[in-house]
């Protein structure tokens, strides 16, 4: 298992076969490893939204 804190509000947990992400606007969601591109786009969008506040 690996943990990546993108910023105080965004945390990503990587486990075998699944990635779990916690974001303030969407809560906690699980993604398959094959969805890593979609997940990266969501993280970037959430980060931009948080910066706009």
Coordinates of N, CA, C and O in Angstrom, one line a residue, residues 10-46:
X10 N -6.7 16.5 -0.4 CA -6.8 15.4 -1.3 C -5.8 14.3 -1.0 O -4.6 14.6 -0.9
X11 N -6.3 13.1 -0.7 CA -5.4 12.0 -0.4 C -5.7 10.8 -1.3 O -6.8 10.5 -1.5
X12 N -4.6 10.1 -1.7 CA -4.8 9.0 -2.6 C -4.1 7.8 -2.0 O -3.0 7.8 -1.5
X13 N -4.8 6.7 -1.9 CA -4.3 5.4 -1.3 C -4.2 4.4 -2.5 O -5.2 4.2 -3.2
X14 N -3.1 3.9 -2.7 CA -2.9 2.9 -3.8 C -2.7 1.5 -3.2 O -1.8 1.3 -2.3
X15 N -3.6 0.6 -3.5 CA -3.5 -0.8 -3.0 C -3.5 -1.7 -4.3 O -3.8 -1.3 -5.3
X16 N -3.2 -3.0 -4.1 CA -3.2 -3.9 -5.3 C -4.6 -3.9 -5.9 O -5.6 -4.0 -5.2
X17 N -4.7 -3.6 -7.2 CA -5.9 -3.6 -8.0 C -6.9 -2.4 -7.7 O -7.9 -2.3 -8.4
X18 N -6.6 -1.5 -6.8 CA -7.6 -0.5 -6.5 C -6.9 0.8 -6.0 O -5.9 0.7 -5.3
X19 N -7.4 1.9 -6.4 CA -6.9 3.2 -5.9 C -8.1 3.9 -5.2 O -9.2 4.0 -5.8
X20 N -7.9 4.4 -4.0 CA -9.0 5.1 -3.3 C -8.5 6.5 -3.1 O -7.4 6.8 -2.8
X21 N -9.4 7.4 -3.4 CA -9.1 8.9 -3.3 C -10.2 9.5 -2.4 O -11.3 9.2 -2.5
X22 N -9.7 10.5 -1.6 CA -10.6 11.3 -0.8 C -10.4 12.7 -1.2 O -9.3 13.2 -1.2
X23 N -11.5 13.3 -1.6 CA -11.5 14.7 -2.0 C -12.7 15.4 -1.4 O -13.8 14.8 -1.2
X24 N -12.6 16.7 -1.0 CA -13.7 17.4 -0.3 C -15.0 17.5 -1.0 O -16.0 17.5 -0.5
X25 N -14.9 17.6 -2.3 CA -16.1 17.9 -3.1 C -16.9 16.6 -3.5 O -18.1 16.6 -3.7
X26 N -16.1 15.4 -3.5 CA -16.8 14.2 -3.8 C -16.7 13.1 -2.8 O -17.4 12.1 -2.9
X27 N -16.0 13.3 -1.7 CA -15.9 12.3 -0.6 C -14.9 11.3 -1.1 O -13.9 11.6 -1.8
X28 N -15.1 10.1 -0.6 CA -14.2 9.0 -0.9 C -14.7 8.1 -2.1 O -15.9 7.8 -2.1
X29 N -13.9 7.8 -3.0 CA -14.3 7.0 -4.2 C -13.1 6.0 -4.5 O -12.0 6.3 -4.2
X30 N -13.6 4.9 -5.1 CA -12.6 3.8 -5.4 C -12.5 3.7 -6.9 O -13.5 3.8 -7.6
X31 N -11.3 3.5 -7.4 CA -11.1 3.3 -8.9 C -10.2 2.1 -9.1 O -9.3 1.8 -8.3
X32 N -10.5 1.4 -10.2 CA -9.6 0.4 -10.7 C -8.3 1.0 -11.2 O -8.2 2.1 -11.6
X33 N -7.2 0.2 -11.2 CA -5.9 0.7 -11.6 C -6.0 1.1 -13.1 O -5.3 2.0 -13.6
X34 N -6.9 0.5 -13.8 CA -7.1 0.9 -15.3 C -7.7 2.2 -15.5 O -7.7 2.8 -16.6
X35 N -8.3 2.8 -14.4 CA -8.9 4.2 -14.5 C -8.0 5.3 -14.0 O -8.4 6.4 -13.7
X36 N -6.7 5.0 -14.0 CA -5.7 6.0 -13.4 C -5.8 7.3 -14.2 O -5.6 8.4 -13.6
X37 N -6.0 7.3 -15.5 CA -6.0 8.6 -16.3 C -7.2 9.4 -15.8 O -7.1 10.6 -15.6
X38 N -8.4 8.8 -15.7 CA -9.6 9.4 -15.3 C -9.4 10.0 -13.9 O -9.8 11.1 -13.6
X39 N -8.8 9.2 -13.0 CA -8.6 9.7 -11.6 C -7.6 10.9 -11.6 O -7.9 11.8 -10.9
X40 N -6.6 10.8 -12.4 CA -5.7 12.0 -12.4 C -6.4 13.2 -12.9 O -6.2 14.3 -12.3
X41 N -7.3 13.1 -13.9 CA -8.0 14.3 -14.3 C -8.9 14.8 -13.2 O -9.1 16.0 -13.1
X42 N -9.6 13.9 -12.5 CA -10.4 14.4 -11.4 C -9.6 15.1 -10.3 O -10.1 16.1 -9.7
X43 N -8.4 14.6 -10.0 CA -7.6 15.2 -9.0 C -7.2 16.6 -9.4 O -7.2 17.5 -8.6
X44 N -6.8 16.7 -10.6 CA -6.3 18.0 -11.2 C -7.5 19.0 -11.1 O -7.4 20.1 -10.7
X45 N -8.7 18.6 -11.5 CA -9.9 19.4 -11.5 C -10.2 19.8 -10.1 O -10.5 21.0 -9.8
X46 N -10.2 18.9 -9.2 CA -10.5 19.2 -7.8 C -9.5 20.2 -7.2 O -9.8 21.2 -6.5

